[in-house]
């Protein structure tokens, strides 16, 4: 039987939660069509397995993901689940991306709609999806702090911000956690952001731990990509970049097979091994992928294993940026 995830706390001030979370974005957006019935069954399976942290964004499927989570939680006790919500991304009716708005009025309006879609009285962790270049982070955090005082939000998180922004935000209100991409091939936070978060007592919720399936062990050079799947445009999934990155996966596969584990399980276990303050989010859309991800809890990496992984995939080994140039420009964490 697969081990149940341990209980942990998001940072020094955040909620108690499971040490592994479920990222729900792919159930509604960006990875092509998903089966809604299977998605809900996957959420139920995660909860039954002891995963209590559900991560979403109000712009995932233009509200669809929040509605889906509401449907999945109909028969569950709200107090047993921690819901983390990102806001601020602006979308057009044609699903185009229009920028970010994390002004105080937009922040409070977004939360009002989120509470209605989720049919809940509060959000456990509320966070801007990106730093709004037109709004000082102090104003955004101050607006969420108002919502905390009013009881609509329990904790404040951030997403993809740099060390300086973390410090400015934490000076206004305690920050529970920083959501940021972290995987064997996305390690940019290690130099400055992670040490600063630890200094401030801010936890890390790590998304993209399998680099959107690229290092899952299931991706192939000839895989067809749906036109609605953003991986069809992602630099790391293109041409020579893809071939190079898949060669890294094969090096990791040899290590995984020697341990009797899958590539995905070793990749997830590696992120977990980086510290007790790091909670990986797995983006499973199906129960079989969830089962595989949960198997990472049974994988213990020795120092020899970690050394072998580092030799196979050293920091900076990936070919291509993690987003397009336009999207990278929105990442305060990369500046």
mmCIF file of C-alpha atoms in Angstrom:
data_model
loop_
_atom_site.group_PDB
_atom_site.id
_atom_site.type_symbol
_atom_site.label_atom_id
_atom_site.label_comp_id
_atom_site.label_asym_id
_atom_site.label_seq_id
_atom_site.Cartn_x
_atom_site.Cartn_y
_atom_site.Cartn_z
ATOM 1 C CA UNK A 1 0.000 0.000 0.000
ATOM 2 C CA UNK A 2 1.309 3.436 -0.899
ATOM 3 C CA UNK A 3 2.381 5.623 2.000
ATOM 4 C CA UNK A 4 0.027 8.471 2.838
ATOM 5 C CA UNK A 5 1.614 11.916 2.599
ATOM 6 C CA UNK A 6 2.910 13.316 5.858
ATOM 7 C CA UNK A 7 1.312 16.394 7.381
ATOM 8 C CA UNK A 8 3.268 19.611 7.243
ATOM 9 C CA UNK A 9 2.803 23.378 7.495
ATOM 10 C CA UNK A 10 3.176 25.892 4.684
ATOM 11 C CA UNK A 11 5.920 28.088 6.051
ATOM 12 C CA UNK A 12 6.008 29.277 9.647
ATOM 13 C CA UNK A 13 2.585 30.943 9.505
ATOM 14 C CA UNK A 14 0.610 28.963 6.907
ATOM 15 C CA UNK A 15 -1.994 26.232 7.170
ATOM 16 C CA UNK A 16 -1.380 22.629 8.147
ATOM 17 C CA UNK A 17 -1.647 20.547 5.004
ATOM 18 C CA UNK A 18 -0.413 17.424 3.259
ATOM 19 C CA UNK A 19 3.242 17.314 2.197
ATOM 20 C CA UNK A 20 2.083 16.649 -1.373
ATOM 21 C CA UNK A 21 -0.563 18.702 -3.159
ATOM 22 C CA UNK A 22 -2.748 18.278 -6.217
ATOM 23 C CA UNK A 23 -2.439 20.920 -8.929
ATOM 24 C CA UNK A 24 -5.774 21.060 -10.709
ATOM 25 C CA UNK A 25 -5.030 23.366 -13.661
ATOM 26 C CA UNK A 26 -4.737 20.619 -16.270
ATOM 27 C CA UNK A 27 -8.261 19.452 -15.498
ATOM 28 C CA UNK A 28 -9.583 22.623 -17.137
ATOM 29 C CA UNK A 29 -6.962 24.322 -19.264
ATOM 30 C CA UNK A 30 -3.690 24.492 -21.151
ATOM 31 C CA UNK A 31 -3.008 20.769 -21.636
ATOM 32 C CA UNK A 32 -5.768 20.002 -24.111
ATOM 33 C CA UNK A 33 -9.101 18.275 -23.419
ATOM 34 C CA UNK A 34 -9.657 16.602 -20.051
ATOM 35 C CA UNK A 35 -12.443 14.293 -18.943
ATOM 36 C CA UNK A 36 -14.490 16.026 -16.250
ATOM 37 C CA UNK A 37 -15.770 12.805 -14.677
ATOM 38 C CA UNK A 38 -12.255 11.415 -14.457
ATOM 39 C CA UNK A 39 -10.971 14.724 -13.105
ATOM 40 C CA UNK A 40 -13.488 14.660 -10.253
ATOM 41 C CA UNK A 41 -12.665 11.009 -9.588
ATOM 42 C CA UNK A 42 -8.995 11.983 -9.415
ATOM 43 C CA UNK A 43 -9.704 14.701 -6.849
ATOM 44 C CA UNK A 44 -11.667 12.182 -4.786
ATOM 45 C CA UNK A 45 -8.859 9.627 -5.041
ATOM 46 C CA UNK A 46 -6.337 12.240 -3.933
ATOM 47 C CA UNK A 47 -8.434 13.179 -0.905
ATOM 48 C CA UNK A 48 -8.950 9.527 -0.022
ATOM 49 C CA UNK A 49 -5.178 9.004 -0.205
ATOM 50 C CA UNK A 50 -4.535 11.820 2.261
ATOM 51 C CA UNK A 51 -3.787 14.680 -0.133
ATOM 52 C CA UNK A 52 -5.590 17.714 1.273
ATOM 53 C CA UNK A 53 -4.012 20.646 -0.622
ATOM 54 C CA UNK A 54 -5.817 21.549 -3.853
ATOM 55 C CA UNK A 55 -4.291 24.258 -6.027
ATOM 56 C CA UNK A 56 -6.248 26.227 -8.614
ATOM 57 C CA UNK A 57 -6.551 29.619 -10.286
ATOM 58 C CA UNK A 58 -9.661 31.627 -11.064
ATOM 59 C CA UNK A 59 -8.507 31.943 -14.702
ATOM 60 C CA UNK A 60 -8.062 28.195 -15.284
ATOM 61 C CA UNK A 61 -10.734 27.586 -17.874
ATOM 62 C CA UNK A 62 -12.226 31.006 -16.996
ATOM 63 C CA UNK A 63 -13.666 29.744 -13.726
ATOM 64 C CA UNK A 64 -14.261 26.172 -14.866
ATOM 65 C CA UNK A 65 -11.607 24.766 -12.555
ATOM 66 C CA UNK A 66 -13.137 26.356 -9.481
ATOM 67 C CA UNK A 67 -16.575 25.065 -10.469
ATOM 68 C CA UNK A 68 -15.085 21.597 -10.969
ATOM 69 C CA UNK A 69 -13.473 21.666 -7.528
ATOM 70 C CA UNK A 70 -16.800 22.729 -6.036
ATOM 71 C CA UNK A 71 -18.461 19.726 -7.663
ATOM 72 C CA UNK A 72 -15.702 17.421 -6.400
ATOM 73 C CA UNK A 73 -16.066 18.710 -2.829
ATOM 74 C CA UNK A 74 -19.864 18.493 -2.625
ATOM 75 C CA UNK A 75 -19.709 15.331 -0.537
ATOM 76 C CA UNK A 76 -16.621 16.281 1.453
ATOM 77 C CA UNK A 77 -15.983 18.218 4.646
ATOM 78 C CA UNK A 78 -14.679 21.668 3.675
ATOM 79 C CA UNK A 79 -12.547 21.888 6.814
ATOM 80 C CA UNK A 80 -10.589 18.798 5.734
ATOM 81 C CA UNK A 81 -9.326 20.496 2.560
ATOM 82 C CA UNK A 82 -6.977 23.411 1.960
ATOM 83 C CA UNK A 83 -7.774 25.365 -1.215
ATOM 84 C CA UNK A 84 -5.080 27.567 -2.728
ATOM 85 C CA UNK A 85 -6.260 30.055 -5.361
ATOM 86 C CA UNK A 86 -4.319 32.303 -7.752
ATOM 87 C CA UNK A 87 -5.886 35.422 -9.236
ATOM 88 C CA UNK A 88 -4.993 38.423 -11.357
ATOM 89 C CA UNK A 89 -4.607 37.018 -14.872
ATOM 90 C CA UNK A 90 -6.934 38.816 -17.266
ATOM 91 C CA UNK A 91 -8.618 36.799 -20.029
ATOM 92 C CA UNK A 92 -10.669 37.698 -23.074
ATOM 93 C CA UNK A 93 -13.806 35.817 -24.239
ATOM 94 C CA UNK A 94 -11.618 34.225 -26.922
ATOM 95 C CA UNK A 95 -9.383 32.897 -24.089
ATOM 96 C CA UNK A 96 -6.627 35.375 -24.960
ATOM 97 C CA UNK A 97 -4.280 36.624 -22.235
ATOM 98 C CA UNK A 98 -4.671 40.349 -21.551
ATOM 99 C CA UNK A 99 -2.164 40.930 -18.752
ATOM 100 C CA UNK A 100 -2.486 41.102 -14.975
ATOM 101 C CA UNK A 101 -4.496 43.190 -12.539
ATOM 102 C CA UNK A 102 -3.719 42.866 -8.847
ATOM 103 C CA UNK A 103 -5.012 46.274 -7.788
ATOM 104 C CA UNK A 104 -6.924 46.323 -4.481
ATOM 105 C CA UNK A 105 -10.337 46.632 -6.168
ATOM 106 C CA UNK A 106 -9.575 43.858 -8.672
ATOM 107 C CA UNK A 107 -8.223 41.660 -5.878
ATOM 108 C CA UNK A 108 -11.389 41.938 -3.823
ATOM 109 C CA UNK A 109 -13.662 41.542 -6.843
ATOM 110 C CA UNK A 110 -11.815 38.407 -7.956
ATOM 111 C CA UNK A 111 -12.183 36.871 -4.518
ATOM 112 C CA UNK A 112 -15.925 37.571 -4.489
ATOM 113 C CA UNK A 113 -16.369 35.591 -7.693
ATOM 114 C CA UNK A 114 -14.072 32.815 -6.475
ATOM 115 C CA UNK A 115 -16.056 32.361 -3.278
ATOM 116 C CA UNK A 116 -19.263 32.115 -5.299
ATOM 117 C CA UNK A 117 -17.869 29.572 -7.782
ATOM 118 C CA UNK A 118 -16.390 27.406 -5.042
ATOM 119 C CA UNK A 119 -19.493 27.843 -2.826
ATOM 120 C CA UNK A 120 -17.281 28.399 0.197
ATOM 121 C CA UNK A 121 -17.001 31.079 2.855
ATOM 122 C CA UNK A 122 -13.217 31.340 2.783
ATOM 123 C CA UNK A 123 -10.058 30.528 0.843
ATOM 124 C CA UNK A 124 -7.154 28.929 2.692
ATOM 125 C CA UNK A 125 -4.385 30.594 0.657
ATOM 126 C CA UNK A 126 -5.014 33.457 -1.755
ATOM 127 C CA UNK A 127 -2.247 34.716 -4.025
ATOM 128 C CA UNK A 128 -1.640 36.899 -7.092
ATOM 129 C CA UNK A 129 -0.589 34.674 -9.984
ATOM 130 C CA UNK A 130 2.135 37.118 -11.031
ATOM 131 C CA UNK A 131 3.492 40.429 -9.836
ATOM 132 C CA UNK A 132 1.450 43.232 -11.358
ATOM 133 C CA UNK A 133 4.048 45.713 -12.680
ATOM 134 C CA UNK A 134 1.577 48.560 -12.278
ATOM 135 C CA UNK A 135 0.698 47.912 -8.636
ATOM 136 C CA UNK A 136 3.162 47.923 -5.719
ATOM 137 C CA UNK A 137 3.176 44.525 -4.027
ATOM 138 C CA UNK A 138 2.434 46.314 -0.759
ATOM 139 C CA UNK A 139 -0.964 47.402 -2.128
ATOM 140 C CA UNK A 140 -1.872 43.920 -3.330
ATOM 141 C CA UNK A 141 -0.837 42.262 -0.072
ATOM 142 C CA UNK A 142 -2.589 45.011 1.884
ATOM 143 C CA UNK A 143 -5.832 44.300 0.029
ATOM 144 C CA UNK A 144 -5.587 40.580 0.783
ATOM 145 C CA UNK A 145 -4.778 41.446 4.405
ATOM 146 C CA UNK A 146 -8.111 43.286 4.527
ATOM 147 C CA UNK A 147 -9.764 40.084 3.327
ATOM 148 C CA UNK A 148 -7.934 38.111 6.017
ATOM 149 C CA UNK A 149 -9.238 40.479 8.687
ATOM 150 C CA UNK A 150 -12.750 40.084 7.299
ATOM 151 C CA UNK A 151 -12.485 36.276 7.435
ATOM 152 C CA UNK A 152 -12.685 35.618 3.682
ATOM 153 C CA UNK A 153 -9.040 34.538 3.391
ATOM 154 C CA UNK A 154 -6.974 32.655 5.958
ATOM 155 C CA UNK A 155 -3.438 33.002 4.576
ATOM 156 C CA UNK A 156 -1.595 35.074 1.971
ATOM 157 C CA UNK A 157 0.664 33.447 -0.601
ATOM 158 C CA UNK A 158 2.669 34.677 -3.567
ATOM 159 C CA UNK A 159 3.614 33.187 -6.920
ATOM 160 C CA UNK A 160 6.722 33.544 -9.080
ATOM 161 C CA UNK A 161 8.185 36.574 -7.333
ATOM 162 C CA UNK A 162 11.808 37.358 -6.587
ATOM 163 C CA UNK A 163 13.645 37.800 -3.304
ATOM 164 C CA UNK A 164 13.226 41.571 -3.097
ATOM 165 C CA UNK A 165 9.465 41.298 -3.642
ATOM 166 C CA UNK A 166 9.244 38.595 -0.982
ATOM 167 C CA UNK A 167 10.850 40.941 1.527
ATOM 168 C CA UNK A 168 8.553 43.836 0.649
ATOM 169 C CA UNK A 169 5.456 41.652 0.868
ATOM 170 C CA UNK A 170 6.445 40.049 4.172
ATOM 171 C CA UNK A 171 6.901 43.502 5.685
ATOM 172 C CA UNK A 172 3.179 44.139 5.161
ATOM 173 C CA UNK A 173 1.707 40.802 6.288
ATOM 174 C CA UNK A 174 2.999 37.286 7.011
ATOM 175 C CA UNK A 175 3.339 35.267 3.798
ATOM 176 C CA UNK A 176 2.576 31.569 4.107
ATOM 177 C CA UNK A 177 4.240 30.282 0.962
ATOM 178 C CA UNK A 178 5.662 31.072 -2.434
ATOM 179 C CA UNK A 179 4.372 29.060 -5.344
ATOM 180 C CA UNK A 180 7.125 28.695 -7.924
ATOM 181 C CA UNK A 181 8.283 26.221 -10.532
ATOM 182 C CA UNK A 182 10.855 23.789 -9.173
ATOM 183 C CA UNK A 183 12.075 20.601 -10.783
ATOM 184 C CA UNK A 184 15.284 18.881 -11.772
ATOM 185 C CA UNK A 185 15.401 21.077 -14.860
ATOM 186 C CA UNK A 186 14.008 24.298 -13.317
ATOM 187 C CA UNK A 187 16.258 25.271 -10.431
ATOM 188 C CA UNK A 188 16.487 29.035 -10.755
ATOM 189 C CA UNK A 189 15.048 29.636 -7.275
ATOM 190 C CA UNK A 190 17.979 27.940 -5.541
ATOM 191 C CA UNK A 191 20.414 30.863 -5.801
ATOM 192 C CA UNK A 192 18.489 33.663 -4.121
ATOM 193 C CA UNK A 193 14.748 33.085 -3.843
ATOM 194 C CA UNK A 194 14.836 29.893 -1.773
ATOM 195 C CA UNK A 195 17.370 31.189 0.793
ATOM 196 C CA UNK A 196 15.329 34.386 1.200
ATOM 197 C CA UNK A 197 12.093 32.438 1.644
ATOM 198 C CA UNK A 198 13.755 30.313 4.314
ATOM 199 C CA UNK A 199 15.108 33.376 6.086
ATOM 200 C CA UNK A 200 11.596 34.830 6.196
ATOM 201 C CA UNK A 201 9.860 31.579 7.189
ATOM 202 C CA UNK A 202 8.018 31.346 3.873
ATOM 203 C CA UNK A 203 7.282 27.850 2.559
ATOM 204 C CA UNK A 204 7.560 26.709 -1.058
ATOM 205 C CA UNK A 205 4.771 25.046 -2.998
ATOM 206 C CA UNK A 206 6.574 23.679 -6.027
ATOM 207 C CA UNK A 207 4.655 23.370 -9.276
ATOM 208 C CA UNK A 208 5.936 21.911 -12.528
ATOM 209 C CA UNK A 209 7.803 19.177 -10.652
ATOM 210 C CA UNK A 210 7.607 17.034 -13.806
ATOM 211 C CA UNK A 211 8.104 20.063 -16.049
ATOM 212 C CA UNK A 212 4.606 19.622 -17.489
ATOM 213 C CA UNK A 213 5.190 15.982 -18.293
ATOM 214 C CA UNK A 214 8.543 16.542 -20.010
ATOM 215 C CA UNK A 215 10.488 14.652 -17.339
ATOM 216 C CA UNK A 216 7.681 12.265 -16.411
ATOM 217 C CA UNK A 217 9.141 9.431 -18.426
ATOM 218 C CA UNK A 218 5.983 9.310 -20.535
ATOM 219 C CA UNK A 219 6.795 11.989 -23.117
ATOM 220 C CA UNK A 220 8.241 11.040 -26.518
ATOM 221 C CA UNK A 221 9.752 12.873 -29.465
ATOM 222 C CA UNK A 222 6.871 11.956 -31.752
ATOM 223 C CA UNK A 223 3.983 12.633 -29.379
ATOM 224 C CA UNK A 224 1.091 14.490 -30.995
ATOM 225 C CA UNK A 225 0.099 17.673 -29.162
ATOM 226 C CA UNK A 226 -3.442 19.063 -29.183
ATOM 227 C CA UNK A 227 -3.758 22.594 -30.567
ATOM 228 C CA UNK A 228 -5.079 23.738 -27.174
ATOM 229 C CA UNK A 229 -2.006 22.336 -25.394
ATOM 230 C CA UNK A 230 0.497 25.073 -24.588
ATOM 231 C CA UNK A 231 3.324 22.540 -24.704
ATOM 232 C CA UNK A 232 3.037 22.781 -28.467
ATOM 233 C CA UNK A 233 4.572 26.252 -28.096
ATOM 234 C CA UNK A 234 6.768 25.764 -25.028
ATOM 235 C CA UNK A 235 10.480 26.168 -25.858
ATOM 236 C CA UNK A 236 11.546 23.035 -23.998
ATOM 237 C CA UNK A 237 9.222 20.880 -26.113
ATOM 238 C CA UNK A 238 10.551 22.095 -29.477
ATOM 239 C CA UNK A 239 12.939 20.448 -31.943
ATOM 240 C CA UNK A 240 16.521 20.061 -30.760
ATOM 241 C CA UNK A 241 15.552 21.308 -27.298
ATOM 242 C CA UNK A 242 13.125 18.424 -26.909
ATOM 243 C CA UNK A 243 15.655 15.857 -28.106
ATOM 244 C CA UNK A 244 18.241 17.152 -25.639
ATOM 245 C CA UNK A 245 15.795 17.251 -22.737
ATOM 246 C CA UNK A 246 14.546 13.743 -23.429
ATOM 247 C CA UNK A 247 18.153 12.533 -23.324
ATOM 248 C CA UNK A 248 18.296 13.860 -19.764
ATOM 249 C CA UNK A 249 15.144 11.880 -18.993
ATOM 250 C CA UNK A 250 16.774 8.690 -20.243
ATOM 251 C CA UNK A 251 19.719 9.286 -17.927
ATOM 252 C CA UNK A 252 17.252 9.661 -15.065
ATOM 253 C CA UNK A 253 15.403 6.535 -16.189
ATOM 254 C CA UNK A 254 18.505 4.423 -15.614
ATOM 255 C CA UNK A 255 18.690 5.668 -12.021
ATOM 256 C CA UNK A 256 14.976 5.118 -11.470
ATOM 257 C CA UNK A 257 15.003 1.584 -12.832
ATOM 258 C CA UNK A 258 17.888 0.681 -10.548
ATOM 259 C CA UNK A 259 15.689 1.719 -7.624
ATOM 260 C CA UNK A 260 12.605 -0.074 -8.923
ATOM 261 C CA UNK A 261 10.819 3.229 -9.368
ATOM 262 C CA UNK A 262 9.441 5.201 -12.288
ATOM 263 C CA UNK A 263 11.072 8.316 -13.708
ATOM 264 C CA UNK A 264 8.217 10.468 -12.434
ATOM 265 C CA UNK A 265 8.488 9.031 -8.934
ATOM 266 C CA UNK A 266 12.202 9.815 -8.707
ATOM 267 C CA UNK A 267 11.672 13.314 -10.100
ATOM 268 C CA UNK A 268 8.979 14.036 -7.501
ATOM 269 C CA UNK A 269 11.012 12.455 -4.705
ATOM 270 C CA UNK A 270 13.956 14.678 -5.677
ATOM 271 C CA UNK A 271 11.871 17.835 -5.170
ATOM 272 C CA UNK A 272 10.626 16.524 -1.814
ATOM 273 C CA UNK A 273 14.223 15.826 -0.785
ATOM 274 C CA UNK A 274 15.183 19.494 -1.106
ATOM 275 C CA UNK A 275 13.667 20.358 2.245
ATOM 276 C CA UNK A 276 10.768 19.832 4.615
ATOM 277 C CA UNK A 277 9.561 23.335 3.746
ATOM 278 C CA UNK A 278 8.911 22.340 0.112
ATOM 279 C CA UNK A 279 5.542 20.853 -0.877
ATOM 280 C CA UNK A 280 5.429 19.439 -4.424
ATOM 281 C CA UNK A 281 2.229 19.910 -6.423
ATOM 282 C CA UNK A 282 1.508 17.051 -8.814
ATOM 283 C CA UNK A 283 -0.671 17.881 -11.795
ATOM 284 C CA UNK A 284 -2.345 14.513 -12.278
ATOM 285 C CA UNK A 285 -5.549 14.622 -14.349
ATOM 286 C CA UNK A 286 -6.212 10.884 -14.143
ATOM 287 C CA UNK A 287 -6.243 8.365 -11.335
ATOM 288 C CA UNK A 288 -3.499 6.227 -12.842
ATOM 289 C CA UNK A 289 -1.127 9.190 -13.003
ATOM 290 C CA UNK A 290 -2.092 10.138 -9.436
ATOM 291 C CA UNK A 291 -1.317 6.607 -8.248
ATOM 292 C CA UNK A 292 2.093 6.809 -9.884
ATOM 293 C CA UNK A 293 2.789 10.204 -8.311
ATOM 294 C CA UNK A 294 1.776 8.990 -4.863
ATOM 295 C CA UNK A 295 4.286 6.183 -5.287
ATOM 296 C CA UNK A 296 6.994 8.831 -4.951
ATOM 297 C CA UNK A 297 6.216 8.846 -1.230
ATOM 298 C CA UNK A 298 7.720 5.365 -1.039
ATOM 299 C CA UNK A 299 10.950 6.400 -2.766
ATOM 300 C CA UNK A 300 13.848 7.276 -0.472
ATOM 301 C CA UNK A 301 16.834 8.851 -2.155
ATOM 302 C CA UNK A 302 20.194 8.142 -0.548
ATOM 303 C CA UNK A 303 23.105 10.536 -0.848
ATOM 304 C CA UNK A 304 24.522 8.247 -3.519
ATOM 305 C CA UNK A 305 21.232 8.480 -5.407
ATOM 306 C CA UNK A 306 21.236 12.268 -5.124
ATOM 307 C CA UNK A 307 24.818 12.423 -6.364
ATOM 308 C CA UNK A 308 23.948 10.214 -9.334
ATOM 309 C CA UNK A 309 20.926 12.377 -10.173
ATOM 310 C CA UNK A 310 23.031 15.542 -9.947
ATOM 311 C CA UNK A 311 25.596 14.034 -12.296
ATOM 312 C CA UNK A 312 22.891 12.989 -14.751
ATOM 313 C CA UNK A 313 20.992 16.297 -14.664
ATOM 314 C CA UNK A 314 23.111 19.098 -13.233
ATOM 315 C CA UNK A 315 21.595 22.525 -12.607
ATOM 316 C CA UNK A 316 21.119 24.384 -15.881
ATOM 317 C CA UNK A 317 21.165 21.220 -17.992
ATOM 318 C CA UNK A 318 17.830 21.844 -19.731
ATOM 319 C CA UNK A 319 17.637 23.257 -23.242
ATOM 320 C CA UNK A 320 15.156 26.097 -23.695
ATOM 321 C CA UNK A 321 13.418 28.453 -21.281
ATOM 322 C CA UNK A 322 10.458 27.245 -19.237
ATOM 323 C CA UNK A 323 8.114 29.754 -20.917
ATOM 324 C CA UNK A 324 8.057 31.806 -24.094
ATOM 325 C CA UNK A 325 9.934 35.115 -24.013
ATOM 326 C CA UNK A 326 6.689 37.059 -23.548
ATOM 327 C CA UNK A 327 5.666 34.934 -20.571
ATOM 328 C CA UNK A 328 9.161 34.996 -19.060
ATOM 329 C CA UNK A 329 8.916 38.787 -18.994
ATOM 330 C CA UNK A 330 6.061 38.483 -16.466
ATOM 331 C CA UNK A 331 8.156 36.458 -14.015
ATOM 332 C CA UNK A 332 9.521 38.658 -11.246
ATOM 333 C CA UNK A 333 11.308 35.529 -10.023
ATOM 334 C CA UNK A 334 13.503 35.543 -13.127
ATOM 335 C CA UNK A 335 14.616 39.191 -12.910
#
